[in-house]
Structures are given as C-alpha cells and as structure tokens.
C-alpha cells in the first residue's frame, strides 16, 4: 500500500463515519491526509512528493489507529496532532483553545487591511486572541507595530504565550487577561487597528453544533453569555466602548461568521464595510471609528 492509497482509504472511512470538518480542512480527503502524513512523520505540504511511497505494516497500523481515534472521539485533527496552520504559519493547538481558522487571517495576509488601516500602523489589538494566531500574523505583517493580545481565558493565554514564543515575538506582543475592553486601558494609548474574532454563535446554532465543535471551549463560541439568543451579546459590549479605544482614524475588524442576519438586526443603523473572503463577502466586517460619532 502506498501513502496515497492509505490516505484515500482513510478518507473513505472518515466519510462513511460522518465526521464533521471545518477545523483546518473542509473534506474527508484533506483530513485523512493531515492525519496520515503527520503520523508517518512526512511533510504535510508535499503530498505529491511522497504519494507513491510504500507504507510498512507498522506505519499503516499506526495511521489507522489515529484515524480510529478521530472517528471515535470526534475530536478535530488539530487536537490529535497538537498543531494547526493559518495562512501557512504553524501554531500549537490543544483543547484549551478553538482551532484557529479566522478569516481575518486572509485579510492580513493578502494586504486587504492595509487599504483601510491608518498609515503607518503603530498599535494593534487582538481581542479574544485564543491561541494567539491573529496577533502573531499581525506582528509579522506590521513589523513596526506594537501588538496587544487579550483573552478572558487564562488557559487560552497560556497557549497564546507558547505560540508567541515559538515565533520569536515575545518582545513585540503583549498578552493580557480580561473580559473584552477590561484587559486594556485607553490611558495607555488608543489603537490604529483592532481585530476581533469573538464568540458569536447564536443559541439555536450552539445547540446544533457537531461533536467536533462541541469539543472546543464553549466560551470561545457561545455569543449568548449575557442571556441573549442572537449571538451578539459580546459584540454589543464591544461596540459600546469601541470609540474610547480607537484613534480618530482607527478601524475595528470583526468576524461574525454566518450571523450577518442577526448582526444587522442588532445594529441596523451602523455603517459597516463588508470585506471579501474565501468564505464570501458577509462574514467579516470593518467599522471606522467615525461610525460611532
């Protein structure tokens, strides 16, 4: 059996088992490739180079055991391997954080945000940083900027610290614990750019999440912690104090996933700009400081 044959066989098993994707992969073949290549210690970005390589019986058994675990546990592949990638950059991941997949990363990498943010970008804030991936990508994109990253979860910040150190950015990224704006102070300076991928899933959708998503911290997904139903509880608090934390020409970039209907119902008069991403033009928005004037 070759590597490619083992991946195809494993992908068919994942498909038949009805596992859910969306944590770095979108289909059974890619999920299987991740698991098999990782277990065999092969490069994850060079399948063509190893596709025809013969697999020993021991390697096959080890890879199939990992696929068995994926099916039985319904844990995302990132948790089983301890690593995930965002815009080609590797990050440590475990159950203390959601698997990084923010569409904001695309907008950092492709330069979209450069057209909206002040020039130069001197201060960046990543609210709800999770494993720190957006903060790391921001620090790499704007090498002269001071980057702050905050999260309510001390466990998440421990993972973020590991990733900040992994990428040699401990001298440029400051981590702080707190609920939303409580982790920062306007007295210490306002921001040119605020990035936020907050908990935004509405109550009905939370109840219907597949097991893979329920394996992630609910704190990072559930947007109804203040008693609401539309997933906008955190966003309401975010917007209430946003002007005090943004420079006059500053912007806030917010990911709301599939919640545009709920967002527009909650903020019908707010002037926002919807930004194009690979998932469509209705999942990430940008708001200028002047919109709250």
mmCIF file of C-alpha atoms in Angstrom:
data_model
loop_
_atom_site.group_PDB
_atom_site.id
_atom_site.type_symbol
_atom_site.label_atom_id
_atom_site.label_comp_id
_atom_site.label_asym_id
_atom_site.label_seq_id
_atom_site.Cartn_x
_atom_site.Cartn_y
_atom_site.Cartn_z
ATOM 1 C CA UNK A 1 0.000 0.000 0.000
ATOM 2 C CA UNK A 2 1.230 3.492 -0.835
ATOM 3 C CA UNK A 3 0.801 6.695 1.150
ATOM 4 C CA UNK A 4 -1.834 7.940 -1.284
ATOM 5 C CA UNK A 5 -3.771 4.683 -1.112
ATOM 6 C CA UNK A 6 -3.719 4.817 2.680
ATOM 7 C CA UNK A 7 -4.990 8.396 2.630
ATOM 8 C CA UNK A 8 -7.772 7.534 0.176
ATOM 9 C CA UNK A 9 -8.778 4.547 2.278
ATOM 10 C CA UNK A 10 -8.730 6.642 5.458
ATOM 11 C CA UNK A 11 -10.716 9.404 3.803
ATOM 12 C CA UNK A 12 -13.391 6.930 2.786
ATOM 13 C CA UNK A 13 -13.606 5.739 6.392
ATOM 14 C CA UNK A 14 -13.983 9.303 7.677
ATOM 15 C CA UNK A 15 -16.665 9.999 5.091
ATOM 16 C CA UNK A 16 -18.580 6.840 5.960
ATOM 17 C CA UNK A 17 -18.388 7.647 9.665
ATOM 18 C CA UNK A 18 -19.971 11.054 9.092
ATOM 19 C CA UNK A 19 -17.343 13.096 10.910
ATOM 20 C CA UNK A 20 -17.591 16.888 10.626
ATOM 21 C CA UNK A 21 -14.915 19.138 9.146
ATOM 22 C CA UNK A 22 -14.142 22.849 9.334
ATOM 23 C CA UNK A 23 -11.124 22.893 11.643
ATOM 24 C CA UNK A 24 -8.420 23.409 9.068
ATOM 25 C CA UNK A 25 -9.886 21.065 6.461
ATOM 26 C CA UNK A 26 -13.186 21.028 4.610
ATOM 27 C CA UNK A 27 -13.357 17.441 3.370
ATOM 28 C CA UNK A 28 -12.526 13.859 4.242
ATOM 29 C CA UNK A 29 -9.515 13.506 1.934
ATOM 30 C CA UNK A 30 -7.712 16.534 3.360
ATOM 31 C CA UNK A 31 -8.487 15.468 6.930
ATOM 32 C CA UNK A 32 -7.147 11.996 6.214
ATOM 33 C CA UNK A 33 -4.031 13.413 4.564
ATOM 34 C CA UNK A 34 -3.342 15.532 7.642
ATOM 35 C CA UNK A 35 -3.661 12.562 9.984
ATOM 36 C CA UNK A 36 -1.747 10.056 7.881
ATOM 37 C CA UNK A 37 1.132 12.339 6.916
ATOM 38 C CA UNK A 38 1.507 13.590 10.480
ATOM 39 C CA UNK A 39 1.535 10.078 11.933
ATOM 40 C CA UNK A 40 4.108 8.949 9.366
ATOM 41 C CA UNK A 41 6.286 11.988 10.036
ATOM 42 C CA UNK A 42 6.039 13.173 6.450
ATOM 43 C CA UNK A 43 5.773 16.791 5.222
ATOM 44 C CA UNK A 44 2.185 17.949 5.340
ATOM 45 C CA UNK A 45 2.588 20.270 2.366
ATOM 46 C CA UNK A 46 4.267 17.898 -0.061
ATOM 47 C CA UNK A 47 1.877 15.009 -0.675
ATOM 48 C CA UNK A 48 2.866 14.742 -4.334
ATOM 49 C CA UNK A 49 6.451 14.026 -3.319
ATOM 50 C CA UNK A 50 5.525 11.068 -1.093
ATOM 51 C CA UNK A 51 2.264 9.825 -2.614
ATOM 52 C CA UNK A 52 3.877 6.735 -4.152
ATOM 53 C CA UNK A 53 5.994 5.843 -1.123
ATOM 54 C CA UNK A 54 5.341 2.352 0.240
ATOM 55 C CA UNK A 55 3.834 2.131 3.720
ATOM 56 C CA UNK A 56 5.056 -0.563 6.093
ATOM 57 C CA UNK A 57 2.527 -2.670 8.014
ATOM 58 C CA UNK A 58 3.546 -0.921 11.222
ATOM 59 C CA UNK A 59 3.065 2.524 9.710
ATOM 60 C CA UNK A 60 -0.313 1.525 8.326
ATOM 61 C CA UNK A 61 -1.438 0.257 11.723
ATOM 62 C CA UNK A 62 -0.294 3.461 13.457
ATOM 63 C CA UNK A 63 -2.036 5.720 10.947
ATOM 64 C CA UNK A 64 -5.232 3.695 11.032
ATOM 65 C CA UNK A 65 -5.225 3.825 14.833
ATOM 66 C CA UNK A 66 -5.121 7.626 14.645
ATOM 67 C CA UNK A 67 -7.999 7.637 12.174
ATOM 68 C CA UNK A 68 -9.866 5.306 14.547
ATOM 69 C CA UNK A 69 -9.370 7.860 17.312
ATOM 70 C CA UNK A 70 -10.598 10.666 15.074
ATOM 71 C CA UNK A 71 -13.785 8.747 14.358
ATOM 72 C CA UNK A 72 -14.412 7.508 17.893
ATOM 73 C CA UNK A 73 -13.632 10.741 19.722
ATOM 74 C CA UNK A 74 -14.957 13.202 17.113
ATOM 75 C CA UNK A 75 -12.074 15.486 18.149
ATOM 76 C CA UNK A 76 -10.686 17.709 15.386
ATOM 77 C CA UNK A 77 -7.448 16.551 13.768
ATOM 78 C CA UNK A 78 -5.694 19.616 15.189
ATOM 79 C CA UNK A 79 -6.263 18.370 18.731
ATOM 80 C CA UNK A 80 -4.986 14.911 17.852
ATOM 81 C CA UNK A 81 -1.806 16.281 16.263
ATOM 82 C CA UNK A 82 -1.327 19.304 18.541
ATOM 83 C CA UNK A 83 -0.787 21.662 15.633
ATOM 84 C CA UNK A 84 -2.738 23.728 13.115
ATOM 85 C CA UNK A 85 -1.852 26.171 10.352
ATOM 86 C CA UNK A 86 -3.232 29.569 9.466
ATOM 87 C CA UNK A 87 -2.015 31.182 6.241
ATOM 88 C CA UNK A 88 0.770 28.617 6.160
ATOM 89 C CA UNK A 89 2.036 29.534 9.634
ATOM 90 C CA UNK A 90 2.114 26.703 12.235
ATOM 91 C CA UNK A 91 0.585 27.096 15.682
ATOM 92 C CA UNK A 92 0.350 24.885 18.731
ATOM 93 C CA UNK A 93 -3.232 23.877 19.500
ATOM 94 C CA UNK A 94 -4.930 21.929 22.256
ATOM 95 C CA UNK A 95 -8.366 21.746 23.873
ATOM 96 C CA UNK A 96 -7.810 24.977 25.803
ATOM 97 C CA UNK A 97 -8.439 26.962 22.611
ATOM 98 C CA UNK A 98 -10.557 26.718 19.495
ATOM 99 C CA UNK A 99 -8.754 25.552 16.384
ATOM 100 C CA UNK A 100 -7.541 28.708 14.558
ATOM 101 C CA UNK A 101 -9.491 29.342 11.357
ATOM 102 C CA UNK A 102 -10.320 33.052 11.411
ATOM 103 C CA UNK A 103 -10.989 34.597 8.014
ATOM 104 C CA UNK A 104 -9.363 37.773 9.318
ATOM 105 C CA UNK A 105 -6.056 35.990 8.739
ATOM 106 C CA UNK A 106 -6.689 36.114 4.986
ATOM 107 C CA UNK A 107 -7.238 39.862 5.112
ATOM 108 C CA UNK A 108 -3.976 40.373 6.984
ATOM 109 C CA UNK A 109 -2.012 38.159 4.618
ATOM 110 C CA UNK A 110 -3.379 39.498 1.330
ATOM 111 C CA UNK A 111 -2.989 43.162 2.280
ATOM 112 C CA UNK A 112 -6.703 43.996 2.287
ATOM 113 C CA UNK A 113 -6.482 45.677 5.680
ATOM 114 C CA UNK A 114 -3.637 47.920 4.527
ATOM 115 C CA UNK A 115 -6.148 49.797 2.391
ATOM 116 C CA UNK A 116 -8.279 50.642 5.443
ATOM 117 C CA UNK A 117 -5.916 50.940 8.403
ATOM 118 C CA UNK A 118 -4.027 54.146 9.218
ATOM 119 C CA UNK A 119 -0.532 54.518 7.790
ATOM 120 C CA UNK A 120 1.651 53.596 9.482
ATOM 121 C CA UNK A 121 0.020 51.005 11.745
ATOM 122 C CA UNK A 122 1.612 51.575 15.140
ATOM 123 C CA UNK A 123 -0.714 49.873 17.615
ATOM 124 C CA UNK A 124 -2.755 46.712 17.037
ATOM 125 C CA UNK A 125 -5.111 44.933 19.430
ATOM 126 C CA UNK A 126 -6.266 41.338 19.001
ATOM 127 C CA UNK A 127 -9.306 40.889 21.253
ATOM 128 C CA UNK A 128 -10.332 37.275 22.024
ATOM 129 C CA UNK A 129 -6.924 36.114 20.822
ATOM 130 C CA UNK A 130 -7.365 32.414 21.646
ATOM 131 C CA UNK A 131 -4.132 30.688 20.682
ATOM 132 C CA UNK A 132 -2.594 33.997 19.595
ATOM 133 C CA UNK A 133 -2.570 33.283 15.877
ATOM 134 C CA UNK A 134 -4.006 36.615 14.683
ATOM 135 C CA UNK A 135 -1.636 38.518 16.970
ATOM 136 C CA UNK A 136 1.322 36.621 15.520
ATOM 137 C CA UNK A 137 0.179 37.211 11.941
ATOM 138 C CA UNK A 138 -0.381 40.914 12.699
ATOM 139 C CA UNK A 139 3.092 41.274 14.202
ATOM 140 C CA UNK A 140 4.575 39.674 11.102
ATOM 141 C CA UNK A 141 2.508 41.853 8.747
ATOM 142 C CA UNK A 142 3.282 45.144 10.522
ATOM 143 C CA UNK A 143 6.816 44.693 11.875
ATOM 144 C CA UNK A 144 6.964 48.188 13.369
ATOM 145 C CA UNK A 145 3.682 47.880 15.259
ATOM 146 C CA UNK A 146 3.150 47.238 18.952
ATOM 147 C CA UNK A 147 0.700 44.342 19.267
ATOM 148 C CA UNK A 148 -1.512 43.602 22.254
ATOM 149 C CA UNK A 149 -3.498 40.387 22.564
ATOM 150 C CA UNK A 150 -6.156 39.688 25.180
ATOM 151 C CA UNK A 151 -8.492 36.906 26.217
ATOM 152 C CA UNK A 152 -10.836 36.152 29.082
ATOM 153 C CA UNK A 153 -9.379 32.651 29.413
ATOM 154 C CA UNK A 154 -6.110 32.215 31.286
ATOM 155 C CA UNK A 155 -5.802 28.776 29.675
ATOM 156 C CA UNK A 156 -6.070 30.293 26.200
ATOM 157 C CA UNK A 157 -3.414 32.867 27.058
ATOM 158 C CA UNK A 158 -1.065 30.090 28.144
ATOM 159 C CA UNK A 159 -1.388 28.593 24.662
ATOM 160 C CA UNK A 160 -1.012 32.026 23.064
ATOM 161 C CA UNK A 161 2.181 32.644 25.046
ATOM 162 C CA UNK A 162 3.595 29.386 23.744
ATOM 163 C CA UNK A 163 2.899 30.450 20.160
ATOM 164 C CA UNK A 164 4.245 33.961 20.654
ATOM 165 C CA UNK A 165 7.475 32.492 21.975
ATOM 166 C CA UNK A 166 7.558 29.872 19.234
ATOM 167 C CA UNK A 167 7.629 32.626 16.625
ATOM 168 C CA UNK A 168 10.148 34.772 18.486
ATOM 169 C CA UNK A 169 7.730 37.650 19.103
ATOM 170 C CA UNK A 170 7.708 37.905 22.890
ATOM 171 C CA UNK A 171 9.323 41.341 22.680
ATOM 172 C CA UNK A 172 6.595 42.681 20.371
ATOM 173 C CA UNK A 173 3.366 41.033 21.521
ATOM 174 C CA UNK A 174 1.952 41.800 24.967
ATOM 175 C CA UNK A 175 -0.620 39.378 26.395
ATOM 176 C CA UNK A 176 -3.250 40.372 28.962
ATOM 177 C CA UNK A 177 -6.203 38.649 30.597
ATOM 178 C CA UNK A 178 -9.606 40.275 30.829
ATOM 179 C CA UNK A 179 -13.161 40.389 29.505
ATOM 180 C CA UNK A 180 -13.160 42.449 26.323
ATOM 181 C CA UNK A 181 -12.002 46.015 26.846
ATOM 182 C CA UNK A 182 -11.408 45.335 30.555
ATOM 183 C CA UNK A 183 -7.995 43.934 29.608
ATOM 184 C CA UNK A 184 -6.820 47.258 28.120
ATOM 185 C CA UNK A 185 -6.941 50.904 29.149
ATOM 186 C CA UNK A 186 -7.415 53.977 26.919
ATOM 187 C CA UNK A 187 -4.955 55.758 29.228
ATOM 188 C CA UNK A 188 -2.209 53.529 27.823
ATOM 189 C CA UNK A 189 -2.975 54.576 24.256
ATOM 190 C CA UNK A 190 -5.586 54.047 21.600
ATOM 191 C CA UNK A 191 -5.328 51.621 18.697
ATOM 192 C CA UNK A 192 -4.986 52.054 14.955
ATOM 193 C CA UNK A 193 -6.377 48.586 14.310
ATOM 194 C CA UNK A 194 -8.496 46.282 16.448
ATOM 195 C CA UNK A 195 -9.015 42.677 15.334
ATOM 196 C CA UNK A 196 -11.728 40.597 16.939
ATOM 197 C CA UNK A 197 -12.989 37.091 16.261
ATOM 198 C CA UNK A 198 -15.367 36.897 19.244
ATOM 199 C CA UNK A 199 -17.887 34.344 20.478
ATOM 200 C CA UNK A 200 -20.834 34.956 18.145
ATOM 201 C CA UNK A 201 -22.770 31.707 17.606
ATOM 202 C CA UNK A 202 -26.497 32.156 18.266
ATOM 203 C CA UNK A 203 -28.314 29.981 20.783
ATOM 204 C CA UNK A 204 -30.103 27.727 18.292
ATOM 205 C CA UNK A 205 -26.903 27.083 16.333
ATOM 206 C CA UNK A 206 -24.976 26.325 19.530
ATOM 207 C CA UNK A 207 -27.476 23.573 20.313
ATOM 208 C CA UNK A 208 -26.990 22.060 16.858
ATOM 209 C CA UNK A 209 -23.171 22.101 16.677
ATOM 210 C CA UNK A 210 -21.493 18.839 15.575
ATOM 211 C CA UNK A 211 -19.384 16.995 18.125
ATOM 212 C CA UNK A 212 -16.135 18.384 16.676
ATOM 213 C CA UNK A 213 -17.255 21.915 17.550
ATOM 214 C CA UNK A 214 -18.532 20.863 20.961
ATOM 215 C CA UNK A 215 -15.011 19.587 21.664
ATOM 216 C CA UNK A 216 -13.861 23.217 21.578
ATOM 217 C CA UNK A 217 -14.236 25.633 24.526
ATOM 218 C CA UNK A 218 -17.830 26.897 24.516
ATOM 219 C CA UNK A 219 -16.556 30.170 25.962
ATOM 220 C CA UNK A 220 -14.956 30.961 22.607
ATOM 221 C CA UNK A 221 -18.073 30.139 20.563
ATOM 222 C CA UNK A 222 -21.221 30.933 22.554
ATOM 223 C CA UNK A 223 -22.349 34.501 21.879
ATOM 224 C CA UNK A 224 -25.227 34.368 24.342
ATOM 225 C CA UNK A 225 -23.451 34.527 27.699
ATOM 226 C CA UNK A 226 -25.384 37.629 28.787
ATOM 227 C CA UNK A 227 -28.717 35.853 28.292
ATOM 228 C CA UNK A 228 -29.403 36.732 24.663
ATOM 229 C CA UNK A 229 -30.331 34.410 21.818
ATOM 230 C CA UNK A 230 -28.835 36.051 18.736
ATOM 231 C CA UNK A 231 -25.118 35.536 19.457
ATOM 232 C CA UNK A 232 -24.464 39.274 19.692
ATOM 233 C CA UNK A 233 -24.023 39.666 23.467
ATOM 234 C CA UNK A 234 -20.256 40.197 23.374
ATOM 235 C CA UNK A 235 -20.479 42.339 20.240
ATOM 236 C CA UNK A 236 -22.921 44.715 21.948
ATOM 237 C CA UNK A 237 -20.455 45.268 24.781
ATOM 238 C CA UNK A 238 -17.596 45.561 22.287
ATOM 239 C CA UNK A 239 -19.314 48.331 20.352
ATOM 240 C CA UNK A 240 -20.433 50.226 23.441
ATOM 241 C CA UNK A 241 -16.851 51.140 24.355
ATOM 242 C CA UNK A 242 -15.067 50.861 20.997
ATOM 243 C CA UNK A 243 -14.747 54.621 20.309
ATOM 244 C CA UNK A 244 -12.758 55.150 23.507
ATOM 245 C CA UNK A 245 -10.125 52.679 22.340
ATOM 246 C CA UNK A 246 -9.685 53.681 18.697
ATOM 247 C CA UNK A 247 -7.690 56.539 17.192
ATOM 248 C CA UNK A 248 -9.802 59.000 15.225
ATOM 249 C CA UNK A 249 -8.774 57.251 12.004
ATOM 250 C CA UNK A 250 -8.707 53.795 13.567
ATOM 251 C CA UNK A 251 -10.705 50.776 12.394
ATOM 252 C CA UNK A 252 -12.184 47.673 14.006
ATOM 253 C CA UNK A 253 -12.318 44.400 12.068
ATOM 254 C CA UNK A 254 -14.905 41.915 13.303
ATOM 255 C CA UNK A 255 -15.652 38.342 12.266
ATOM 256 C CA UNK A 256 -19.284 37.220 12.706
ATOM 257 C CA UNK A 257 -19.346 34.040 10.602
ATOM 258 C CA UNK A 258 -22.820 33.094 9.448
ATOM 259 C CA UNK A 259 -24.504 35.602 11.769
ATOM 260 C CA UNK A 260 -24.963 38.538 9.368
ATOM 261 C CA UNK A 261 -28.759 38.439 9.710
ATOM 262 C CA UNK A 262 -28.520 38.660 13.496
ATOM 263 C CA UNK A 263 -25.805 41.308 13.295
ATOM 264 C CA UNK A 264 -27.817 43.572 11.018
ATOM 265 C CA UNK A 265 -30.925 43.114 13.152
ATOM 266 C CA UNK A 266 -28.944 44.137 16.239
ATOM 267 C CA UNK A 267 -27.142 47.099 14.609
ATOM 268 C CA UNK A 268 -29.397 48.297 11.759
ATOM 269 C CA UNK A 269 -28.024 51.838 11.579
ATOM 270 C CA UNK A 270 -24.311 51.180 11.980
ATOM 271 C CA UNK A 271 -22.261 51.998 8.889
ATOM 272 C CA UNK A 272 -20.049 48.981 8.197
ATOM 273 C CA UNK A 273 -17.948 47.693 5.308
ATOM 274 C CA UNK A 274 -18.237 44.000 4.427
ATOM 275 C CA UNK A 275 -14.894 42.566 3.365
ATOM 276 C CA UNK A 276 -14.435 39.791 0.763
ATOM 277 C CA UNK A 277 -13.035 36.469 1.988
ATOM 278 C CA UNK A 278 -12.768 32.940 0.638
ATOM 279 C CA UNK A 279 -15.989 32.124 2.512
ATOM 280 C CA UNK A 280 -17.930 35.003 0.968
ATOM 281 C CA UNK A 281 -18.497 38.704 1.469
ATOM 282 C CA UNK A 282 -20.730 38.516 4.535
ATOM 283 C CA UNK A 283 -18.613 37.034 7.333
ATOM 284 C CA UNK A 284 -16.063 39.738 8.190
ATOM 285 C CA UNK A 285 -16.815 43.446 8.514
ATOM 286 C CA UNK A 286 -14.880 46.620 9.147
ATOM 287 C CA UNK A 287 -16.030 49.673 11.070
ATOM 288 C CA UNK A 288 -14.319 53.056 11.073
ATOM 289 C CA UNK A 289 -14.014 54.985 14.329
ATOM 290 C CA UNK A 290 -16.164 57.744 12.822
ATOM 291 C CA UNK A 291 -19.125 55.338 12.503
ATOM 292 C CA UNK A 292 -19.729 55.725 16.240
ATOM 293 C CA UNK A 293 -19.508 59.537 16.175
#
